[in-house]
Short mmCIF file of C-alpha atoms in Angstrom, two decimals:
data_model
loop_
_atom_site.label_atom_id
_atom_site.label_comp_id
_atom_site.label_asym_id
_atom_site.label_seq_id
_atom_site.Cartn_x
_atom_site.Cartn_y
_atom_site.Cartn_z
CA UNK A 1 31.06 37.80 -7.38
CA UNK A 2 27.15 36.47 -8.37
CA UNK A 3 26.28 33.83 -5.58
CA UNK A 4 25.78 30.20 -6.84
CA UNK A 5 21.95 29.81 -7.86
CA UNK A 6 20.63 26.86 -6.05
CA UNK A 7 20.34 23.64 -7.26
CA UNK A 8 16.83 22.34 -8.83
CA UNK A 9 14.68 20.84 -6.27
CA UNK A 10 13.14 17.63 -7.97
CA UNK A 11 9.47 16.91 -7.60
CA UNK A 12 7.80 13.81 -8.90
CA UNK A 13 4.39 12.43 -7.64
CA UNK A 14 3.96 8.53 -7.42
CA UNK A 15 0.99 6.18 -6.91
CA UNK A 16 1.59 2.93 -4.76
CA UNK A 17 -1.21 0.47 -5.31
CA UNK A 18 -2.03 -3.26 -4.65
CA UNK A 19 -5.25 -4.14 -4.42
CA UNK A 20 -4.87 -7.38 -2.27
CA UNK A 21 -7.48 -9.92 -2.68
CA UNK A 22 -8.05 -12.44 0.86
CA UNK A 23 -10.91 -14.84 1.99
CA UNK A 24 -12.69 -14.74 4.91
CA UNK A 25 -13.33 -17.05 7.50
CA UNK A 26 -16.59 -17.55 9.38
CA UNK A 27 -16.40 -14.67 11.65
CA UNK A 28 -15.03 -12.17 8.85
CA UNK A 29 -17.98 -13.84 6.59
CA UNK A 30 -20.80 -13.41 8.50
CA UNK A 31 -19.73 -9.90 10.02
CA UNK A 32 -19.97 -8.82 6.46
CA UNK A 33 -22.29 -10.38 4.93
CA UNK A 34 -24.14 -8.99 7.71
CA UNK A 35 -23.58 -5.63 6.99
CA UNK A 36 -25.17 -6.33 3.22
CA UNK A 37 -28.37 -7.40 5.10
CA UNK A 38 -28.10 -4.20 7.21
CA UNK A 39 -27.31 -6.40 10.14
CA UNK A 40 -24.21 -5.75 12.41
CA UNK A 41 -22.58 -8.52 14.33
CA UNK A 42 -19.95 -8.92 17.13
CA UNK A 43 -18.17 -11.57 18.51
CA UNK A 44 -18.56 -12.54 22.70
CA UNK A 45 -15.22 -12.72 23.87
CA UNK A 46 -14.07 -14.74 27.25
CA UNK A 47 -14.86 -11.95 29.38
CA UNK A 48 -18.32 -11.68 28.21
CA UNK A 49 -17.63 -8.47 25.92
CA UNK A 50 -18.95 -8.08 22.57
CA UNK A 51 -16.00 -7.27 19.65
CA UNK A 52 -17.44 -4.63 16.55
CA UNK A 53 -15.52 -5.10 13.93
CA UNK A 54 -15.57 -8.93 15.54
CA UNK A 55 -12.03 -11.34 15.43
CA UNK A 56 -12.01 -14.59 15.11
CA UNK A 57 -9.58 -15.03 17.98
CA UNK A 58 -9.82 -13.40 21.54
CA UNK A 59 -6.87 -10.89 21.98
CA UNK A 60 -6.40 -11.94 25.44
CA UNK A 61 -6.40 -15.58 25.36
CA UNK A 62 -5.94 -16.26 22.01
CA UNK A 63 -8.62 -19.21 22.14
CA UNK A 64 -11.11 -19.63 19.20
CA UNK A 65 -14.22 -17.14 19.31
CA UNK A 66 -17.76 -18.24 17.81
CA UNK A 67 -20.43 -16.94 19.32
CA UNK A 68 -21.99 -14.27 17.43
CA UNK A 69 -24.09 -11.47 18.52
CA UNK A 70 -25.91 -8.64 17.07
CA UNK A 71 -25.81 -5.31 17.81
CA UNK A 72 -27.78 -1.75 17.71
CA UNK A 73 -26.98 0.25 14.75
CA UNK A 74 -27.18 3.06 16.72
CA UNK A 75 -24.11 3.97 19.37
CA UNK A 76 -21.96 6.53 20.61
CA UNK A 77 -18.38 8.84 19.81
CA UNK A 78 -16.40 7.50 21.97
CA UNK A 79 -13.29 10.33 19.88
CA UNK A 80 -13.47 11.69 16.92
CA UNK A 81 -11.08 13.89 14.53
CA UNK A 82 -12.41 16.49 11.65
CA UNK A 83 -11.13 16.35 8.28
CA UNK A 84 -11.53 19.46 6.27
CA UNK A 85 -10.55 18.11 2.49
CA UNK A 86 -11.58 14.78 1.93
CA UNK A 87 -8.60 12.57 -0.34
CA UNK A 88 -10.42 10.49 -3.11
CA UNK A 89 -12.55 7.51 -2.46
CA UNK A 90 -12.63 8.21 1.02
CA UNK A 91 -16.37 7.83 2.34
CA UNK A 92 -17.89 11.20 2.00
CA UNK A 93 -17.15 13.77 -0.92
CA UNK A 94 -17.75 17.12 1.70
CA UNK A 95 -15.69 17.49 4.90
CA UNK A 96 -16.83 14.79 7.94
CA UNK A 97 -15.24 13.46 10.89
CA UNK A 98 -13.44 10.69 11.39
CA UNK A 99 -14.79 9.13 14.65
CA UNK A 100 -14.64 6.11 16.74
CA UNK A 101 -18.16 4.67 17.53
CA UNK A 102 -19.23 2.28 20.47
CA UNK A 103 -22.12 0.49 19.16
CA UNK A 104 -24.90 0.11 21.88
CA UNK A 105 -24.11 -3.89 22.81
CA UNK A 106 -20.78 -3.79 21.77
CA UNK A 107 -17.50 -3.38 24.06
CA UNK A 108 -15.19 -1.99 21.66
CA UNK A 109 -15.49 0.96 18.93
CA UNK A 110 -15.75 0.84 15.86
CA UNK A 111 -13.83 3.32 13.11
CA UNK A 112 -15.89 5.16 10.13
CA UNK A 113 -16.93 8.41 9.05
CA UNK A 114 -19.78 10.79 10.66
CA UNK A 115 -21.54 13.21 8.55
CA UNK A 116 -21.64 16.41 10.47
CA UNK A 117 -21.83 19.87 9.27
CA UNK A 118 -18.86 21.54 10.89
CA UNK A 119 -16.42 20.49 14.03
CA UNK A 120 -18.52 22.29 16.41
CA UNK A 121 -21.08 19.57 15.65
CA UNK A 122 -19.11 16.53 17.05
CA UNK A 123 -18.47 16.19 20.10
CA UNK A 124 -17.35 13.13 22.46
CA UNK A 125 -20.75 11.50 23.54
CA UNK A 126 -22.69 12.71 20.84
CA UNK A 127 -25.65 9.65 19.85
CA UNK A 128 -24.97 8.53 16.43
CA UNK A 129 -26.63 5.87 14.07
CA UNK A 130 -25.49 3.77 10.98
CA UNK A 131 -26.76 5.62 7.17
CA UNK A 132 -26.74 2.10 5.16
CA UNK A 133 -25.37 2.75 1.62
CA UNK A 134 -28.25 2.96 -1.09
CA UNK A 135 -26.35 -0.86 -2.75
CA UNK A 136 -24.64 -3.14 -0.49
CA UNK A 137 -22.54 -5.91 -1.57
CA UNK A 138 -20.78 -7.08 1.53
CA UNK A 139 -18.28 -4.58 2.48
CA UNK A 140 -17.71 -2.08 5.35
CA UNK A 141 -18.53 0.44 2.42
CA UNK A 142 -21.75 -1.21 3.35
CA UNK A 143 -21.59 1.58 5.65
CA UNK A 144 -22.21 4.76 4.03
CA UNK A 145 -21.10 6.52 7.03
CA UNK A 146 -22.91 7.78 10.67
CA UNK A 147 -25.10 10.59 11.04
CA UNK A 148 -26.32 12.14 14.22
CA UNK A 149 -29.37 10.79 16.35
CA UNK A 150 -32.41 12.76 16.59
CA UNK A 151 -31.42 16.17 18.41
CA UNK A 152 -33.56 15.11 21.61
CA UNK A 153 -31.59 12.22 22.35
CA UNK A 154 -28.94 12.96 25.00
CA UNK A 155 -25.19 12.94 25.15
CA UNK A 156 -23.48 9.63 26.68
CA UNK A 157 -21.40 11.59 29.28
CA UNK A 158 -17.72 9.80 29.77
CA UNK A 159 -18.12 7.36 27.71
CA UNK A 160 -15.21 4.65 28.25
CA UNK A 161 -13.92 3.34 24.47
CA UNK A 162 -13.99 0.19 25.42
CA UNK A 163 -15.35 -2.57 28.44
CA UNK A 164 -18.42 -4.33 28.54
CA UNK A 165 -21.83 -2.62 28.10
CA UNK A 166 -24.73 -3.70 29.72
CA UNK A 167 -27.34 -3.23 26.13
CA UNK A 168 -29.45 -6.96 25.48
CA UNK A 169 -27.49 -7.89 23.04
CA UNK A 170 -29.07 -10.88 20.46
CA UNK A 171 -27.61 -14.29 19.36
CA UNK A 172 -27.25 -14.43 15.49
CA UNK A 173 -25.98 -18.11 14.47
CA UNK A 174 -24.24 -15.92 11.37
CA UNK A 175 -26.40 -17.63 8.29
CA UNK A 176 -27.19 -15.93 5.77
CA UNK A 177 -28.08 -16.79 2.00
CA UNK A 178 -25.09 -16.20 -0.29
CA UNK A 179 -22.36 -15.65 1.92
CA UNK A 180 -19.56 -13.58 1.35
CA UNK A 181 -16.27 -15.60 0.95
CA UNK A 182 -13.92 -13.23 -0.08
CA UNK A 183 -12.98 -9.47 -0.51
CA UNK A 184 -10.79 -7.34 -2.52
CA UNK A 185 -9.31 -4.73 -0.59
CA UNK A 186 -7.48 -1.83 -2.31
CA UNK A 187 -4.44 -0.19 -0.68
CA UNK A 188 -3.41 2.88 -2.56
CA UNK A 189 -0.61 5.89 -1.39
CA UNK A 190 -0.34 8.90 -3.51
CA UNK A 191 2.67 11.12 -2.59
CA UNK A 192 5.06 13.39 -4.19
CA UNK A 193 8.72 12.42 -4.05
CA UNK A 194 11.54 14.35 -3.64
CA UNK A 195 15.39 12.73 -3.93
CA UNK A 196 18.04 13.94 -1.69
CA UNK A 197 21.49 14.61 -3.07
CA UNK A 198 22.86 11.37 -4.16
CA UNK A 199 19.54 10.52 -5.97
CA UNK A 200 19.01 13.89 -7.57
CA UNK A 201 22.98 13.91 -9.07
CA UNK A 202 22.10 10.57 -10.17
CA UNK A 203 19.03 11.05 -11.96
CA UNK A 204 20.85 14.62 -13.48
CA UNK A 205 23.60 11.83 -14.74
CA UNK A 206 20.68 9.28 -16.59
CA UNK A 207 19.43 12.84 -18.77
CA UNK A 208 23.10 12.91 -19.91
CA UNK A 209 23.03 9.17 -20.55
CA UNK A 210 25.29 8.67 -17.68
CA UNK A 211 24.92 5.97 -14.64
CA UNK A 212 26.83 7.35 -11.66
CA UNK A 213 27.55 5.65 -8.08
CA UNK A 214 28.66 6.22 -4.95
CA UNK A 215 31.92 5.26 -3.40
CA UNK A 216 32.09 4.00 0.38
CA UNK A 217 35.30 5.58 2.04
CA UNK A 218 34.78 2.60 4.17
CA UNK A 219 34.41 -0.56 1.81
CA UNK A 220 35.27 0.93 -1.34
CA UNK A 221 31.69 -0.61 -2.45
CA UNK A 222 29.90 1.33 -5.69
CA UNK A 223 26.07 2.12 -4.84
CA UNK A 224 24.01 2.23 -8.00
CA UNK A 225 21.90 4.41 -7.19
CA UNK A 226 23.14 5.31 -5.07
CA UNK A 227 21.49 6.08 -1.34
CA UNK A 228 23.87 8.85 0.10
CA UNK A 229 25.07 6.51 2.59
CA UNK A 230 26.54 3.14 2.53
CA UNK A 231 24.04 0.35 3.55
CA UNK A 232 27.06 -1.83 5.08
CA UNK A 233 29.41 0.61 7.07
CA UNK A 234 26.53 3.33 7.66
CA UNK A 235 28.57 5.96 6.41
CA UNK A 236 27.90 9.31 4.53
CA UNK A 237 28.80 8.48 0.71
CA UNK A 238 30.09 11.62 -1.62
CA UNK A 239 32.58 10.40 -4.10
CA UNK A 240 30.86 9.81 -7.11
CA UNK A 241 31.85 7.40 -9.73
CA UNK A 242 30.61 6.66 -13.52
CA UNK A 243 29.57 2.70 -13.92
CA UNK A 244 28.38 0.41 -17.18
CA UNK A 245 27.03 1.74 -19.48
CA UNK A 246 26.96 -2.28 -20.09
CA UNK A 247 26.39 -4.73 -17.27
CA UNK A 248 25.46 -8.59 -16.38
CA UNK A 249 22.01 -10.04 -15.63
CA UNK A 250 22.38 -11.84 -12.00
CA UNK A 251 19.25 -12.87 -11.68
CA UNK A 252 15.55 -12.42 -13.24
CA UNK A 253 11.71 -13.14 -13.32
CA UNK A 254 9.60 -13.88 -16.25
CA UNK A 255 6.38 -11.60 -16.07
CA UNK A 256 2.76 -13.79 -17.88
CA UNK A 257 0.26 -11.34 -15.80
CA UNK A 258 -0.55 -8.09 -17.46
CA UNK A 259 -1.05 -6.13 -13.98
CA UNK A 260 -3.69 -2.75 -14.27
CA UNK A 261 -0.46 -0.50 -13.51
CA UNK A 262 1.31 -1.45 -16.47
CA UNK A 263 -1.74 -0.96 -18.89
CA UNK A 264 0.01 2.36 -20.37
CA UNK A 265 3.72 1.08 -20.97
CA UNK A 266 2.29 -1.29 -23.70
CA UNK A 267 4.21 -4.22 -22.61
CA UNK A 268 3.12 -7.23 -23.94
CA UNK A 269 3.44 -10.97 -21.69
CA UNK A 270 5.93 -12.47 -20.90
CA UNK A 271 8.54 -10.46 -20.42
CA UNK A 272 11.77 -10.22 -18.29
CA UNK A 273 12.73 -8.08 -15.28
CA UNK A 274 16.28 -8.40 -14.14
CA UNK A 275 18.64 -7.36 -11.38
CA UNK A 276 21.90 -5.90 -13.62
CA UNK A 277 24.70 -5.40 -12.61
CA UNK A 278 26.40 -2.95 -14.28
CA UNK A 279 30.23 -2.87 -14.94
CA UNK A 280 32.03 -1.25 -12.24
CA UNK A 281 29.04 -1.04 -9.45
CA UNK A 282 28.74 -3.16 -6.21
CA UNK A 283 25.08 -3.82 -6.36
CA UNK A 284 22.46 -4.92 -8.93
CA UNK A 285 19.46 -2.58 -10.14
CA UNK A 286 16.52 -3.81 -11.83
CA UNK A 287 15.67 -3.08 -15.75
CA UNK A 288 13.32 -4.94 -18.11
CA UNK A 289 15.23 -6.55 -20.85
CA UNK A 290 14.13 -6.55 -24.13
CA UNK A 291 15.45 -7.38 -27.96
CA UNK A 292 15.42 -11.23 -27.06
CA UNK A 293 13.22 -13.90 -26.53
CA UNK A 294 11.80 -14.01 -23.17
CA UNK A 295 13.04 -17.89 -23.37
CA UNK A 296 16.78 -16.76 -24.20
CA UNK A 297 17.47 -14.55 -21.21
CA UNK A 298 19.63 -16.09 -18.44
CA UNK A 299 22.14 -15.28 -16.25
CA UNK A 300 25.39 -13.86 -17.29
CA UNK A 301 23.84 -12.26 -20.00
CA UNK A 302 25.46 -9.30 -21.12
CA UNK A 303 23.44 -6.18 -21.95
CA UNK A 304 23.51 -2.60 -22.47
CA UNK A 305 20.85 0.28 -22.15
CA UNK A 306 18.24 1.28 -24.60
CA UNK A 307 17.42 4.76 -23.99
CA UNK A 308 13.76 6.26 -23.84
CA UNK A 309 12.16 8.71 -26.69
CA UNK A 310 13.89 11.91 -24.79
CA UNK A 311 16.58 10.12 -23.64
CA UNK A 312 16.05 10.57 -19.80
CA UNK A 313 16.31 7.29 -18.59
CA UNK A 314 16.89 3.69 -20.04
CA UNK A 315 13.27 2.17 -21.37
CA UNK A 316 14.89 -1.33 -20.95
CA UNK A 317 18.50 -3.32 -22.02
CA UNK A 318 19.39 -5.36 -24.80
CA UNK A 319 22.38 -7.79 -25.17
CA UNK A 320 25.55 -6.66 -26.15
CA UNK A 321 26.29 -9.51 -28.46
CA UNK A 322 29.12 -10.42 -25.77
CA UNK A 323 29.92 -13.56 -24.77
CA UNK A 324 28.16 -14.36 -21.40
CA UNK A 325 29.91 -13.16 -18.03
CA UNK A 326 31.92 -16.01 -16.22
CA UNK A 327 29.66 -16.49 -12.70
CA UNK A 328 32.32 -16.16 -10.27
CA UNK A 329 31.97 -12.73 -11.75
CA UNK A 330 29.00 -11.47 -10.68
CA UNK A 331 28.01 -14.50 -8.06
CA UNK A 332 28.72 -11.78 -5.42
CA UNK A 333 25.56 -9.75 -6.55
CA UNK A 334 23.01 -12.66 -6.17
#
């Protein structure tokens, strides 16, 4: 008897990304504005400690914190971690450390990147300064990175990572010409995904143009997709049951924005995203819906799939040419 080959593991890699926009308030403002004049600032605290990066409320009292101070672009590791292969658009291009660096004047550390040439040059200690990027525009990428002191300058031995520090420290009323209001920080998360079993049977199904569920023993509830275990009863879910092809819009959103990661699925604005629920399934996925007027999609619509060039997953749904799903139907899946 030949043994069973294994089944396909599936392998996809995915990009999350948002790059979230916020404004700053004074602290935040002058703190980075700052760092575009090559100036770093703290922020006294009640106890008489100086905050790098600086908050505009004290962690232990929660009152209102003003009082600006600048510190030494020079400081010391207070820990530190090497990291052999550099991901994209993090600070340095060659391997560097990440480290944690108490700024002379200030009583917490601050988090960048040192340039060193191996991990047997960092140590805990070590005397570092700031490298200013070559253009600055009010960022902590204002910050190239740190590089070691001169060689002759000694260790800090036991360093605490944070408490007061007895370095002058200077008042700084935070003005500066131009001010920076606002920032636009990207977060982005590249990974490679893998589905267990339900998702992997599931996505096998969709290349056969075939939606299958997942039954709870419990509730009797039909997952689609399902998640190999029943969100409601928390139990394992294995009997696996065909659903739609047609279903019912529940609810939807009109897209105007074109956002950057839909540039290459040439969708023009508006259009509609939906929750549909298809025939015989207990919960609502989402689908774009397309051969209608944006203005002429509502709920109780029914629709079927339109199936990508390929045929390995629906590109969107159209209607049916139905008439429109009574909504004590579907008022369930809200």
């Amino acid at each position: 008897m030949t043994a069973a080959s294994p089944p396909e593991v599936l392998r996809a890699p995915l990009i999350v990304e948002f790059p979230f926009t916020r404004s700053l308030g004074p602290v935040q403002s002058a703190f980075l504005t700052g760092l575009r004049e090559r100036v770093v600032l703290g922020v006294k605290t009640s106890d008489g400690s100086v905050m790098v990066p600086p908050v505009e409320y004290d962690p232990a009292t929660a009152e209102e914190l003003r009082e600006l101070v600048e510190v030494a672009p020079t400081g010391t590791v207070t820990t530190f971690a090497w990291n052999g292969h550099p991901r994209p658009n993090q600070p340095l291009g060659t391997p560097f450390a990440w480290v944690l660096v108490r700024l002379d004047g200030a009583g917490t550390a601050l988090l960048h990147a040192l340039d060193a040439p191996g991990p047997d040059a960092v140590r805990t200690g070590m005397r570092v300064r700031i490298r200013w990027a070559a253009e600055r525009t009010g960022s902590i990428t204002d910050i190239a990175c740190f590089e070691p002191c001169e060689p002759d300058e000694p260790d800090v031995p036991d360093v605490p990572a944070e408490g007061p520090q007895a370095t002058t420290t200077t008042p700084h009323d935070g003005a500066f010409a131009e001010p920076v209001t606002g920032i636009v920080a990207p977060a982005r998360l590249d990974y490679t995904y893998s589905p267990g079993r339900a998702q992997t049977a599931y996505l096998g199904a969709l290349a056969e143009h075939r939606t299958v569920g997942e039954r709870c023993p419990s509730c009797r509830k039909v997952y689609v997709p399902p998640r190999g275990a029943c969100p409601t009863c928390g139990v394992a879910t294995t009997d696996r049951v065909e659903v739609g092809p047609r279903g019912t819009v529940t609810t939807f959103c009109i897209v105007n924005i074109k956002a950057a990661h839909t540039a290459n699925l040439d969708l023009e604005v508006p259009y509609v995203y939906a929750h549909i629920a298809l025939d015989g399934a207990d919960l609502a996925l989402h689908g774009r819906i397309g051969g209608i007027p944006y203005d002429r999609v509502r709920m109780g619509l029914r629709v079927e799939p339109v199936w990508t060039e390929g045929g390995r997953y629906p590109d969107h749904y159209r209607p049916t040419g139905e008439p429109d799903a009574e909504y004590d139907t579907y008022k369930e899946l809200l």
